[in-house]
Amino acid sequence: MARSSEVMMDAPQLMTFMREVFQQVADDFNVEEVKPNEVTIRLIVSEKHLRPGGTVSGPSMFGLADVAAYFATLAMIGPQALAVTTNCSLDFMRKPAAGVDLIATAKLLKLGRQLSVSHVLIYSEGMEEPVAQATMTYAIPPVKSL
């Protein structure tokens, strides 16, 4: 099955999906922009995302990279709650600014029938250089035949 470059879910649809399926974390994120094979997601940083010293924690940055890659995939294939992370490589490159939101841009490198691979750059709002980068692989559930 060939994938099209047509966006299947826009920003409001992705946010609605998040609120319906992952309501426990939906308020932590905002979909800023959706383009073919690319999404930009904001982590709305609060006290629960911080580590000692006031910087955003590694697990929070992982969560942002994971959501960004997931949404880059769903934007192109439609709502698939059972798409799951199968691999992640995450590099923390510099300390995020204290108390500001993080912005992640995920670009699909490959979108196949069974797997999607994304590259994610995470920025601290207002900083030019990325604070982290990740490569994420998602398994896409098979389409059931009638």
PDB file of C-alpha atoms in Angstrom:
ATOM      1  CA  MET A   1       0.000   0.000   0.000  1.00  0.00           C
ATOM      2  CA  ALA A   2       1.588   3.267  -1.095  1.00  0.00           C
ATOM      3  CA  ARG A   3       1.369   6.201   1.291  1.00  0.00           C
ATOM      4  CA  SER A   4       0.148   9.523  -0.004  1.00  0.00           C
ATOM      5  CA  SER A   5       1.604  12.881   0.961  1.00  0.00           C
ATOM      6  CA  GLU A   6      -1.869  14.095   1.954  1.00  0.00           C
ATOM      7  CA  VAL A   7      -2.333  15.057   5.605  1.00  0.00           C
ATOM      8  CA  MET A   8      -5.014  12.824   7.167  1.00  0.00           C
ATOM      9  CA  MET A   9      -5.236  14.646  10.536  1.00  0.00           C
ATOM     10  CA  ASP A  10      -4.727  18.374  11.073  1.00  0.00           C
ATOM     11  CA  ALA A  11      -3.778  20.104  14.347  1.00  0.00           C
ATOM     12  CA  PRO A  12      -7.320  20.309  15.821  1.00  0.00           C
ATOM     13  CA  GLN A  13      -7.983  16.656  14.926  1.00  0.00           C
ATOM     14  CA  LEU A  14      -4.726  15.549  16.569  1.00  0.00           C
ATOM     15  CA  MET A  15      -5.563  17.510  19.736  1.00  0.00           C
ATOM     16  CA  THR A  16      -9.077  16.035  19.830  1.00  0.00           C
ATOM     17  CA  PHE A  17      -7.589  12.544  19.429  1.00  0.00           C
ATOM     18  CA  MET A  18      -5.108  13.250  22.250  1.00  0.00           C
ATOM     19  CA  ARG A  19      -7.896  14.401  24.589  1.00  0.00           C
ATOM     20  CA  GLU A  20      -9.992  11.311  23.803  1.00  0.00           C
ATOM     21  CA  VAL A  21      -7.253   8.653  23.946  1.00  0.00           C
ATOM     22  CA  PHE A  22      -4.549  10.126  26.224  1.00  0.00           C
ATOM     23  CA  GLN A  23      -6.488  12.491  28.465  1.00  0.00           C
ATOM     24  CA  GLN A  24      -3.957  11.959  31.292  1.00  0.00           C
ATOM     25  CA  VAL A  25      -1.306  13.969  29.375  1.00  0.00           C
ATOM     26  CA  ALA A  26      -3.347  15.933  26.825  1.00  0.00           C
ATOM     27  CA  ASP A  27      -3.015  19.220  28.715  1.00  0.00           C
ATOM     28  CA  ASP A  28       0.792  18.958  28.590  1.00  0.00           C
ATOM     29  CA  PHE A  29       0.971  19.349  24.802  1.00  0.00           C
ATOM     30  CA  ASN A  30      -0.257  21.574  22.009  1.00  0.00           C
ATOM     31  CA  VAL A  31      -0.031  20.854  18.290  1.00  0.00           C
ATOM     32  CA  GLU A  32       1.413  24.036  16.806  1.00  0.00           C
ATOM     33  CA  GLU A  33       1.604  23.088  13.110  1.00  0.00           C
ATOM     34  CA  VAL A  34       0.970  20.160  10.787  1.00  0.00           C
ATOM     35  CA  LYS A  35       2.488  19.853   7.311  1.00  0.00           C
ATOM     36  CA  PRO A  36       2.879  16.796   5.087  1.00  0.00           C
ATOM     37  CA  ASN A  37       5.361  14.526   6.897  1.00  0.00           C
ATOM     38  CA  GLU A  38       6.086  17.104   9.626  1.00  0.00           C
ATOM     39  CA  VAL A  39       4.539  18.323  12.864  1.00  0.00           C
ATOM     40  CA  THR A  40       5.524  20.894  15.476  1.00  0.00           C
ATOM     41  CA  ILE A  41       4.456  20.199  19.065  1.00  0.00           C
ATOM     42  CA  ARG A  42       4.786  22.340  22.201  1.00  0.00           C
ATOM     43  CA  LEU A  43       5.401  20.917  25.661  1.00  0.00           C
ATOM     44  CA  ILE A  44       3.652  23.306  28.032  1.00  0.00           C
ATOM     45  CA  VAL A  45       6.245  23.228  30.790  1.00  0.00           C
ATOM     46  CA  SER A  46       5.017  23.224  34.373  1.00  0.00           C
ATOM     47  CA  GLU A  47       6.509  22.318  37.758  1.00  0.00           C
ATOM     48  CA  LYS A  48       5.944  18.583  37.148  1.00  0.00           C
ATOM     49  CA  HIS A  49       8.330  18.680  34.142  1.00  0.00           C
ATOM     50  CA  LEU A  50      11.263  20.125  36.076  1.00  0.00           C
ATOM     51  CA  ARG A  51      14.231  18.463  37.703  1.00  0.00           C
ATOM     52  CA  PRO A  52      16.396  19.899  40.482  1.00  0.00           C
ATOM     53  CA  GLY A  53      18.001  23.078  39.226  1.00  0.00           C
ATOM     54  CA  GLY A  54      14.816  24.176  37.440  1.00  0.00           C
ATOM     55  CA  THR A  55      15.518  22.687  34.018  1.00  0.00           C
ATOM     56  CA  VAL A  56      13.183  20.401  32.077  1.00  0.00           C
ATOM     57  CA  SER A  57      13.777  16.738  32.918  1.00  0.00           C
ATOM     58  CA  GLY A  58      15.016  14.113  30.474  1.00  0.00           C
ATOM     59  CA  PRO A  59      11.821  12.026  30.789  1.00  0.00           C
ATOM     60  CA  SER A  60       9.766  15.101  29.862  1.00  0.00           C
ATOM     61  CA  MET A  61      11.938  15.676  26.784  1.00  0.00           C
ATOM     62  CA  PHE A  62      11.567  11.987  25.857  1.00  0.00           C
ATOM     63  CA  GLY A  63       7.787  12.346  26.184  1.00  0.00           C
ATOM     64  CA  LEU A  64       7.809  15.357  23.875  1.00  0.00           C
ATOM     65  CA  ALA A  65       9.920  13.543  21.260  1.00  0.00           C
ATOM     66  CA  ASP A  66       7.649  10.499  21.484  1.00  0.00           C
ATOM     67  CA  VAL A  67       4.428  12.506  21.095  1.00  0.00           C
ATOM     68  CA  ALA A  68       5.917  14.500  18.209  1.00  0.00           C
ATOM     69  CA  ALA A  69       6.924  11.335  16.301  1.00  0.00           C
ATOM     70  CA  TYR A  70       3.562   9.701  17.072  1.00  0.00           C
ATOM     71  CA  PHE A  71       1.671  12.725  15.767  1.00  0.00           C
ATOM     72  CA  ALA A  72       3.885  13.025  12.676  1.00  0.00           C
ATOM     73  CA  THR A  73       2.872   9.427  11.904  1.00  0.00           C
ATOM     74  CA  LEU A  74      -0.829   9.858  12.728  1.00  0.00           C
ATOM     75  CA  ALA A  75      -1.040  13.078  10.723  1.00  0.00           C
ATOM     76  CA  MET A  76      -0.248  10.997   7.645  1.00  0.00           C
ATOM     77  CA  ILE A  77      -2.059   7.697   8.384  1.00  0.00           C
ATOM     78  CA  GLY A  78      -5.053   8.818  10.445  1.00  0.00           C
ATOM     79  CA  PRO A  79      -6.056   7.873  13.993  1.00  0.00           C
ATOM     80  CA  GLN A  80      -4.293   4.673  15.054  1.00  0.00           C
ATOM     81  CA  ALA A  81      -4.279   4.483  18.847  1.00  0.00           C
ATOM     82  CA  LEU A  82      -2.315   1.223  18.750  1.00  0.00           C
ATOM     83  CA  ALA A  83       0.707   2.557  16.845  1.00  0.00           C
ATOM     84  CA  VAL A  84       3.554   2.047  19.319  1.00  0.00           C
ATOM     85  CA  THR A  85       7.159   3.112  19.805  1.00  0.00           C
ATOM     86  CA  THR A  86       9.573   0.327  18.878  1.00  0.00           C
ATOM     87  CA  ASN A  87      12.869   2.200  19.045  1.00  0.00           C
ATOM     88  CA  CYS A  88      14.282   5.491  20.270  1.00  0.00           C
ATOM     89  CA  SER A  89      17.664   7.154  20.251  1.00  0.00           C
ATOM     90  CA  LEU A  90      17.735  10.433  22.150  1.00  0.00           C
ATOM     91  CA  ASP A  91      20.676  12.818  22.508  1.00  0.00           C
ATOM     92  CA  PHE A  92      20.595  15.574  25.115  1.00  0.00           C
ATOM     93  CA  MET A  93      22.795  18.294  23.645  1.00  0.00           C
ATOM     94  CA  ARG A  94      22.447  21.326  25.894  1.00  0.00           C
ATOM     95  CA  LYS A  95      20.556  22.476  28.959  1.00  0.00           C
ATOM     96  CA  PRO A  96      17.060  23.835  28.244  1.00  0.00           C
ATOM     97  CA  ALA A  97      16.276  27.332  29.464  1.00  0.00           C
ATOM     98  CA  ALA A  98      14.564  27.333  32.853  1.00  0.00           C
ATOM     99  CA  GLY A  99      10.815  27.776  32.984  1.00  0.00           C
ATOM    100  CA  VAL A 100      10.047  28.046  29.264  1.00  0.00           C
ATOM    101  CA  ASP A 101       8.151  25.711  26.939  1.00  0.00           C
ATOM    102  CA  LEU A 102       9.900  23.230  24.693  1.00  0.00           C
ATOM    103  CA  ILE A 103       9.108  23.014  20.979  1.00  0.00           C
ATOM    104  CA  ALA A 104       9.665  19.828  18.966  1.00  0.00           C
ATOM    105  CA  THR A 105       9.596  19.440  15.207  1.00  0.00           C
ATOM    106  CA  ALA A 106       9.263  15.871  13.972  1.00  0.00           C
ATOM    107  CA  LYS A 107       9.944  15.008  10.343  1.00  0.00           C
ATOM    108  CA  LEU A 108       9.073  11.618   8.910  1.00  0.00           C
ATOM    109  CA  LEU A 109      12.120  10.040   7.305  1.00  0.00           C
ATOM    110  CA  LYS A 110      10.238   6.901   6.249  1.00  0.00           C
ATOM    111  CA  LEU A 111       6.576   5.986   6.301  1.00  0.00           C
ATOM    112  CA  GLY A 112       5.872   2.396   5.320  1.00  0.00           C
ATOM    113  CA  ARG A 113       3.084  -0.108   5.876  1.00  0.00           C
ATOM    114  CA  GLN A 114       4.520  -1.394   9.154  1.00  0.00           C
ATOM    115  CA  LEU A 115       6.977   1.214  10.400  1.00  0.00           C
ATOM    116  CA  SER A 116       7.507   4.936  10.491  1.00  0.00           C
ATOM    117  CA  VAL A 117      10.845   6.561  11.296  1.00  0.00           C
ATOM    118  CA  SER A 118      11.045  10.186  12.434  1.00  0.00           C
ATOM    119  CA  HIS A 119      13.764  12.653  13.272  1.00  0.00           C
ATOM    120  CA  VAL A 120      12.841  15.050  16.076  1.00  0.00           C
ATOM    121  CA  LEU A 121      14.589  18.284  17.046  1.00  0.00           C
ATOM    122  CA  ILE A 122      13.679  19.801  20.417  1.00  0.00           C
ATOM    123  CA  TYR A 123      14.219  23.497  21.135  1.00  0.00           C
ATOM    124  CA  SER A 124      13.843  25.522  24.280  1.00  0.00           C
ATOM    125  CA  GLU A 125      11.571  28.390  23.295  1.00  0.00           C
ATOM    126  CA  GLY A 126      13.709  31.398  22.420  1.00  0.00           C
ATOM    127  CA  MET A 127      16.934  29.409  21.894  1.00  0.00           C
ATOM    128  CA  GLU A 128      18.384  29.028  18.396  1.00  0.00           C
ATOM    129  CA  GLU A 129      20.242  25.765  18.981  1.00  0.00           C
ATOM    130  CA  PRO A 130      18.376  22.506  19.710  1.00  0.00           C
ATOM    131  CA  VAL A 131      18.540  21.124  23.244  1.00  0.00           C
ATOM    132  CA  ALA A 132      17.959  17.522  22.124  1.00  0.00           C
ATOM    133  CA  GLN A 133      17.477  15.388  19.053  1.00  0.00           C
ATOM    134  CA  ALA A 134      15.864  11.983  18.652  1.00  0.00           C
ATOM    135  CA  THR A 135      15.257   9.295  16.103  1.00  0.00           C
ATOM    136  CA  MET A 136      11.992   7.467  16.808  1.00  0.00           C
ATOM    137  CA  THR A 137      10.551   4.359  15.157  1.00  0.00           C
ATOM    138  CA  TYR A 138       6.864   3.486  15.407  1.00  0.00           C
ATOM    139  CA  ALA A 139       5.169   0.191  14.562  1.00  0.00           C
ATOM    140  CA  ILE A 140       1.929   0.738  12.644  1.00  0.00           C
ATOM    141  CA  PRO A 141      -0.844  -1.769  13.295  1.00  0.00           C
ATOM    142  CA  PRO A 142      -1.962  -3.770  10.259  1.00  0.00           C
ATOM    143  CA  VAL A 143      -5.095  -2.679   8.421  1.00  0.00           C
ATOM    144  CA  LYS A 144      -7.772  -5.324   8.924  1.00  0.00           C
ATOM    145  CA  SER A 145      -9.371  -6.729   5.789  1.00  0.00           C
ATOM    146  CA  LEU A 146     -13.132  -7.153   5.528  1.00  0.00           C
TER     147      LEU A 146
END
